[in-house]
mmCIF file of C-alpha atoms in Angstrom:
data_model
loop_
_atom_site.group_PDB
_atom_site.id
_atom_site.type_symbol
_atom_site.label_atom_id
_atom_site.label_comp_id
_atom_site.label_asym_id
_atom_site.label_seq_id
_atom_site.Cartn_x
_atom_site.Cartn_y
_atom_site.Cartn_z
ATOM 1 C CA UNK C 1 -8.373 -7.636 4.792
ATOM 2 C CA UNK C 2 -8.534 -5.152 7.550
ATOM 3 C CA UNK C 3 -10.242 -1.739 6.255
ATOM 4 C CA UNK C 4 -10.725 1.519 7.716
ATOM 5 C CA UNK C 5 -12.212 4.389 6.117
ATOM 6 C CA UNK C 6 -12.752 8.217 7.678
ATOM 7 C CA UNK C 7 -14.369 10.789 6.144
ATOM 8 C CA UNK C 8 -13.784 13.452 5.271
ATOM 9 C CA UNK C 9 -10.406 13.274 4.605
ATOM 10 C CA UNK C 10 -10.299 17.231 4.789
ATOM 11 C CA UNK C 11 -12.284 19.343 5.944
ATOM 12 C CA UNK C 12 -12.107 23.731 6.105
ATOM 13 C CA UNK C 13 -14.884 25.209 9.027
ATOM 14 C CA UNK C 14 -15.085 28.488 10.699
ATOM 15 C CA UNK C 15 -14.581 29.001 14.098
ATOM 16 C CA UNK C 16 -17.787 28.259 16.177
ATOM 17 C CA UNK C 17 -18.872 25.744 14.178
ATOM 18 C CA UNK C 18 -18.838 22.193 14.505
ATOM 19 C CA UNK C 19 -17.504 19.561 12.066
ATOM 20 C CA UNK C 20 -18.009 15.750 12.479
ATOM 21 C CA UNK C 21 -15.181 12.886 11.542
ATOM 22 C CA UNK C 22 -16.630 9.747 10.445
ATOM 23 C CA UNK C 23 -14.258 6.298 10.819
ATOM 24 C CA UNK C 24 -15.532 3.050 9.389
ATOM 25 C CA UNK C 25 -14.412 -0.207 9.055
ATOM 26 C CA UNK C 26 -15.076 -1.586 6.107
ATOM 27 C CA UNK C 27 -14.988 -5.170 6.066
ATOM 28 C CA UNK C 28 -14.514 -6.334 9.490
ATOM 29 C CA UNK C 29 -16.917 -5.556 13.102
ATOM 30 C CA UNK C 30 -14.961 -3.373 16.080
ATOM 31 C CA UNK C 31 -16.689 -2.910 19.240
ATOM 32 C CA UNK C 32 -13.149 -0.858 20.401
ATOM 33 C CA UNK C 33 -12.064 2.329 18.139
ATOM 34 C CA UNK C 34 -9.446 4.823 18.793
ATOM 35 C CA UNK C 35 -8.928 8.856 17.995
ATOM 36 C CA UNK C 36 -5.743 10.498 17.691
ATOM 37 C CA UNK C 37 -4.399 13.697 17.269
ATOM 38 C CA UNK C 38 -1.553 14.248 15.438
ATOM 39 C CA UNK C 39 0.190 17.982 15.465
ATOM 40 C CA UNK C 40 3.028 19.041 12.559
ATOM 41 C CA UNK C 41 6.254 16.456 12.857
ATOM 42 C CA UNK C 42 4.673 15.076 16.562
ATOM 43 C CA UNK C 43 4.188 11.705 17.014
ATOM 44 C CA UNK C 44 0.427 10.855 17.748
ATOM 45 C CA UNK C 45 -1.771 11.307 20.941
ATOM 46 C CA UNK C 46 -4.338 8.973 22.055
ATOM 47 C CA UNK C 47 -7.417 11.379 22.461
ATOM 48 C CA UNK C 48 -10.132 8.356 23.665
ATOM 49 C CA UNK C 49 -11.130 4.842 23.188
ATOM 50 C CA UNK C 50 -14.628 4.474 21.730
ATOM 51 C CA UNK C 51 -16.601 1.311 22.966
ATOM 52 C CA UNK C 52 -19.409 0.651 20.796
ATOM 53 C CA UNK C 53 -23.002 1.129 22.702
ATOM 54 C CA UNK C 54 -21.018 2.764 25.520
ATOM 55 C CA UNK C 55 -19.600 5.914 26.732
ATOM 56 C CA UNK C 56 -16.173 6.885 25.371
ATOM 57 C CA UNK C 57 -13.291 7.010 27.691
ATOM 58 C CA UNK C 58 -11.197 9.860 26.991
ATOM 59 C CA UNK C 59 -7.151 10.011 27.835
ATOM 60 C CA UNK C 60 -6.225 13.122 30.522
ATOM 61 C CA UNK C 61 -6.594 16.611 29.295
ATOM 62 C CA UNK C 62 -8.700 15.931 26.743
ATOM 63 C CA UNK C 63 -12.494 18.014 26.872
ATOM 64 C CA UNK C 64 -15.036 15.688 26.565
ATOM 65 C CA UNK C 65 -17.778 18.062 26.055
ATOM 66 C CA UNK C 66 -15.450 19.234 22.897
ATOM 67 C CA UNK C 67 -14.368 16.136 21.502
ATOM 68 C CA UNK C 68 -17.804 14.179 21.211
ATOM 69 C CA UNK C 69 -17.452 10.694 20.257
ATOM 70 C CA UNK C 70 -20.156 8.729 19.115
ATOM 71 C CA UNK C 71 -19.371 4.362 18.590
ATOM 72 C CA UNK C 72 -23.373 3.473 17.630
ATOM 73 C CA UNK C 73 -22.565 0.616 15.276
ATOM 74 C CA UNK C 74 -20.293 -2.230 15.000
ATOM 75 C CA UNK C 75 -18.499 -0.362 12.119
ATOM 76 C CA UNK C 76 -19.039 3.232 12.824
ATOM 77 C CA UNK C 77 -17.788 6.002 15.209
ATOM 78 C CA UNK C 78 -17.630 9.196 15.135
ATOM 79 C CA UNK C 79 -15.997 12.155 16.388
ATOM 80 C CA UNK C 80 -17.601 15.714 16.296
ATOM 81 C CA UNK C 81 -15.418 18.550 17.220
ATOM 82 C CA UNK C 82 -18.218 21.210 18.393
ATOM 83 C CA UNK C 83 -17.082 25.157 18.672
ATOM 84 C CA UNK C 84 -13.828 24.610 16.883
ATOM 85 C CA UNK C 85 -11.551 27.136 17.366
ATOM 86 C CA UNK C 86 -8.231 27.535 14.990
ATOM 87 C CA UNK C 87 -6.243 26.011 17.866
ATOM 88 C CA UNK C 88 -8.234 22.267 16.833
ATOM 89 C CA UNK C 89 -6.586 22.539 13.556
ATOM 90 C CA UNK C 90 -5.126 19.125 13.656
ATOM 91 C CA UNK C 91 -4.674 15.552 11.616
ATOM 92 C CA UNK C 92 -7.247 13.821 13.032
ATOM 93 C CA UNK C 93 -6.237 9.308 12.866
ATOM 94 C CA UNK C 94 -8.974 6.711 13.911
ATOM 95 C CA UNK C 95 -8.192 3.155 14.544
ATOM 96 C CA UNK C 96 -10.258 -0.066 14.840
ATOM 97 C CA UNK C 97 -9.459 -3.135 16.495
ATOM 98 C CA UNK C 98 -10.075 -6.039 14.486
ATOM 99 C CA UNK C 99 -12.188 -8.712 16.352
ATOM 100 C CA UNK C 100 -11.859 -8.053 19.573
ATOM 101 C CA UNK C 101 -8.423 -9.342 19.610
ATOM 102 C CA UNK C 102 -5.986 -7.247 21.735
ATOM 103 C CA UNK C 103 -3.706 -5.177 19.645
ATOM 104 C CA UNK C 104 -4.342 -5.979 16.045
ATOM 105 C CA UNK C 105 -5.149 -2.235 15.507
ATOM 106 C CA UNK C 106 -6.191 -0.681 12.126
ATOM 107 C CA UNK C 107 -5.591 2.828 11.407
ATOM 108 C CA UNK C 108 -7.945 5.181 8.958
ATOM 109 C CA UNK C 109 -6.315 7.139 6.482
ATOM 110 C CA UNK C 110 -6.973 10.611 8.436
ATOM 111 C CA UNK C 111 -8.806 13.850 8.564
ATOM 112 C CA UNK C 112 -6.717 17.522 7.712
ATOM 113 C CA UNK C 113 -9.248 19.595 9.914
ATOM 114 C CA UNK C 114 -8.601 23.178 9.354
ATOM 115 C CA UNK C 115 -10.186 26.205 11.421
ATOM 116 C CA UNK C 116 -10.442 29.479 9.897
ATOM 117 C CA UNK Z 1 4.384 3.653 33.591
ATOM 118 C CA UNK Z 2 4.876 2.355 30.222
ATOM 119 C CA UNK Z 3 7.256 4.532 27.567
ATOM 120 C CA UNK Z 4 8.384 3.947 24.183
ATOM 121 C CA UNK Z 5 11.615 6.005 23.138
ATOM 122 C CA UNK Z 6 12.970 6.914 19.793
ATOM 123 C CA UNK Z 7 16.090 8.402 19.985
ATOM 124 C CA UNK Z 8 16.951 9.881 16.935
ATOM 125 C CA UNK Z 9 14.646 12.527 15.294
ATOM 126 C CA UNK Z 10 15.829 11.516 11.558
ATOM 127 C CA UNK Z 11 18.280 9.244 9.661
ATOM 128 C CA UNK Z 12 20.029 9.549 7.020
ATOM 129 C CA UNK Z 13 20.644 6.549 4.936
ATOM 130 C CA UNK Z 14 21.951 6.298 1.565
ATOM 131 C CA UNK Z 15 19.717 3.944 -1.289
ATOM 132 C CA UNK Z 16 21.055 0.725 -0.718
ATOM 133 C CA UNK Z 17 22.844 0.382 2.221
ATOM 134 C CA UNK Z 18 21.674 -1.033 5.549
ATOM 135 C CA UNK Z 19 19.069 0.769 7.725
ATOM 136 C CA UNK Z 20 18.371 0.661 11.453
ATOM 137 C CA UNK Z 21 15.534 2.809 13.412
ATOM 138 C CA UNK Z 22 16.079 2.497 16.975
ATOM 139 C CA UNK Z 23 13.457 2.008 19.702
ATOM 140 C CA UNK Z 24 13.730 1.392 23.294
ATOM 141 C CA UNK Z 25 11.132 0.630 25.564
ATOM 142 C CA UNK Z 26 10.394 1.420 28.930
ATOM 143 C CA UNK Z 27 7.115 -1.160 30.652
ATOM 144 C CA UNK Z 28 6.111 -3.336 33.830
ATOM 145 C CA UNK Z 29 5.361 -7.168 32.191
ATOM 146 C CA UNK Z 30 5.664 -8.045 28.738
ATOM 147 C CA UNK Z 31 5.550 -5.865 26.130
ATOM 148 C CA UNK Z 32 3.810 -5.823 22.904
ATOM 149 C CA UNK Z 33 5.944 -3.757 20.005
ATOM 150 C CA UNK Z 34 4.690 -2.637 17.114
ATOM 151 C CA UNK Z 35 6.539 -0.439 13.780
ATOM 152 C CA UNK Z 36 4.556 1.364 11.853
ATOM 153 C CA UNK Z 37 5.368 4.030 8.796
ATOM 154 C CA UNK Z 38 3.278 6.848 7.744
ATOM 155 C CA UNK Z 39 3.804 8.763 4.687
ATOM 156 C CA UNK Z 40 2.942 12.296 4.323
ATOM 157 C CA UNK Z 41 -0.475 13.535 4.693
ATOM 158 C CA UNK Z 42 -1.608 9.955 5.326
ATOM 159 C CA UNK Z 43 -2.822 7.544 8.278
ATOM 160 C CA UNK Z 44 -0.557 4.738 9.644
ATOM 161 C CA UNK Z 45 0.482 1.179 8.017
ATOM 162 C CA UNK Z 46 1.610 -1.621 9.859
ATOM 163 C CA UNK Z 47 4.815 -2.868 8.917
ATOM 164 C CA UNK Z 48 5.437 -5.902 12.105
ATOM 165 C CA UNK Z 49 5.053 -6.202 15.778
ATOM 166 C CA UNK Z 50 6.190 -8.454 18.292
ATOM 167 C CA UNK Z 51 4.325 -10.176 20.733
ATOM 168 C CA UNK Z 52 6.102 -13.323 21.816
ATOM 169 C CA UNK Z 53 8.244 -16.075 20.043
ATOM 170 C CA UNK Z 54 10.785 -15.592 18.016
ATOM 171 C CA UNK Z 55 12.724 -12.038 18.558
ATOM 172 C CA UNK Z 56 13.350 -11.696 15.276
ATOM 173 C CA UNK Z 57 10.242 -10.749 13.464
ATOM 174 C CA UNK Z 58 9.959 -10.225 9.744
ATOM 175 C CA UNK Z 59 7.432 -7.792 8.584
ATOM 176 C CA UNK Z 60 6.302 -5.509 5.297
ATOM 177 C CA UNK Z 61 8.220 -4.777 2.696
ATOM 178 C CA UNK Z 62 11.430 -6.171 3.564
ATOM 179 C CA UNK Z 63 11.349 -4.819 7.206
ATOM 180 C CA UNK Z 64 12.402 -6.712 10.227
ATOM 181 C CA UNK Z 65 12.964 -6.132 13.836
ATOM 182 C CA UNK Z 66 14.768 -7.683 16.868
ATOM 183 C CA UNK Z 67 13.484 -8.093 20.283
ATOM 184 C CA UNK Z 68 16.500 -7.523 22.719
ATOM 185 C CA UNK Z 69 15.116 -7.989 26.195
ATOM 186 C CA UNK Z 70 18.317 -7.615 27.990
ATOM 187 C CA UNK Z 71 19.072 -4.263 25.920
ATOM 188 C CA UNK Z 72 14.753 -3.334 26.365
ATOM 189 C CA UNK Z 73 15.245 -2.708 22.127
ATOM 190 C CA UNK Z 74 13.115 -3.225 19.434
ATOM 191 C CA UNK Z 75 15.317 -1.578 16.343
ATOM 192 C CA UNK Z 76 13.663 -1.578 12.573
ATOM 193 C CA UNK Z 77 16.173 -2.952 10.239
ATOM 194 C CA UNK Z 78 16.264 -3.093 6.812
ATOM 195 C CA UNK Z 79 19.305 -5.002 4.788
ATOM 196 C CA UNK Z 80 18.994 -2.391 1.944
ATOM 197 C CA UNK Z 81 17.361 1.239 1.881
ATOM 198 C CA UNK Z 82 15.492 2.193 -1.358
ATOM 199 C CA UNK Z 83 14.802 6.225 -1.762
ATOM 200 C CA UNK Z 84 10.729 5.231 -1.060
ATOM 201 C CA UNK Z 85 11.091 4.018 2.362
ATOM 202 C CA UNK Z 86 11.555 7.612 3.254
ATOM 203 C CA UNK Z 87 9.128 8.298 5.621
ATOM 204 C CA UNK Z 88 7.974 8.641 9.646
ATOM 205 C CA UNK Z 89 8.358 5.413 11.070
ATOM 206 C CA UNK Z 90 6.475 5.111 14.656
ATOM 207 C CA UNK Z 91 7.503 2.470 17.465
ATOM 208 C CA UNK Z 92 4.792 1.651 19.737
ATOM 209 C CA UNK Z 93 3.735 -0.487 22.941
ATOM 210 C CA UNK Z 94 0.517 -1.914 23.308
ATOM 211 C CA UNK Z 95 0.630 -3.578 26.463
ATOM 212 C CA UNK Z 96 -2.469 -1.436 28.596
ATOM 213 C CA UNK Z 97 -5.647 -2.209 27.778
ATOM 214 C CA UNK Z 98 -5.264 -2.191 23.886
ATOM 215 C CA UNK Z 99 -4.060 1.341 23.710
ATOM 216 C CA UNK Z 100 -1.082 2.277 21.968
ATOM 217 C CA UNK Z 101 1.850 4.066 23.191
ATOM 218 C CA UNK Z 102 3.745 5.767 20.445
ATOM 219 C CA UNK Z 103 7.268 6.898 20.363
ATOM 220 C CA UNK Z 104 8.126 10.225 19.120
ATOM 221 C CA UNK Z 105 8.986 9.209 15.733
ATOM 222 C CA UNK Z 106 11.550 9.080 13.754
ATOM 223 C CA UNK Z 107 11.599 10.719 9.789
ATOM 224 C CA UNK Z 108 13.935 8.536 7.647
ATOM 225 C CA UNK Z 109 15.517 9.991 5.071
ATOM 226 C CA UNK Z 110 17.261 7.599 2.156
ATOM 227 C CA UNK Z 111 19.213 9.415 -0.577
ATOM 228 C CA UNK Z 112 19.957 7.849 -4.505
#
């Protein structure tokens, strides 16, 4: 099987704060992760790629320095969302690439982030 | 630049008849296709992709899909709609360095 987990699934902060995504794969190694952003009835946006023991490479017009992304494991990255405002309030998708083979992607289960 | 397109915003099938979920695609070199559904409040499941071989690829649940290189297609087809495939169903090309490139979506909608 191909598992991957995230956690939480949802999650309720206050504005200014910071709130951190967790996306695991369960039972297989992925040096390449993805995080997307899905809005209401929109199709999903490719946020960044995490490489594991490397920087993240994040897609055009998205803040790096809010959208932290952490890939320290083989089975673990992370996204932390820091000074959320109520405009972040988002479904939040991982995905893990199985193996290192190209385009046998994975896709977590999601996160309902809501800012108050 | 590489574009997936998903012309219709929802359809309307009724339980039991035939279903078709169009995609077009727009990319320099091969392309790599993908379908996937997602139900409400939840992530993405893979239903079949195409990457070469045969253009008509057989996937989950009774899905399948045809590669049409001369029409640049990849439709989802299903021989007979039941009231749970309602749903988003997401086309997608993954031809650029493993990233996906989704389509709008599409919400199908099958009635009893």
């Amino acid at each position: 099987g191909a598992v991957v987990s995230q956690h939480p699934s949802r999650v309720i902060c206050k504005s200014g704060t910071s709130v951190k995504i967790e996306c695991r794969s369960l039972d297989f190694q992925a040096t390449t992760m993805f995080w997307y952003r899905q809005f209401p009835k929109q199709s999903l946006m490719l946020m960044a790629t995490s490489n594991e023991g490397s920087k993240a490479t994040y897609e055009q017009g998205v803040e790096k320095d809010k959208f932290l992304i952490n890939h320290a494991s083989l089975t673990l990255s992370t996204l932390t969302v820091t000074s959320a405002h109520p405009e972040d309030s988002s479904f939040y998708i991982c995905s893990a690439l199985k193996g290192g083979v190209s385009y046998e992607q994975y896709f977590g289960p999601g996160t309902r982030l809501t800012v108050t | 630049a590489q574009s997936v397109a998903q012309p219709e915003d929802q359809v309307n099938v009724a339980e039991g008849n035939p279903l078709t979920v169009k995609c077009t695609y727009s990319v320099s070199g091969n392309p790599y296709l993908f379908w996937y559904v997602q139900y409400p409040n939840r992530g993405l499941q893979f239903l079949l992709k195409y990457i070469t071989g045969d253009n008509l690829v057989k996937g989950s649940y009774g899905f399948e899909a045809e590669f049409n290189k001369s029409q640049t297609s990849f439709h989802l087809k299903k021989p007979s709609a039941l009231v749970s495939d309602s749903a988003l169903y997401f086309c997608a090309d993954g031809g650029g360095y493993n990233k996906l490139i989704f389509g709008a979506g599409t919400r199908l909608a099958v009635h009893p």
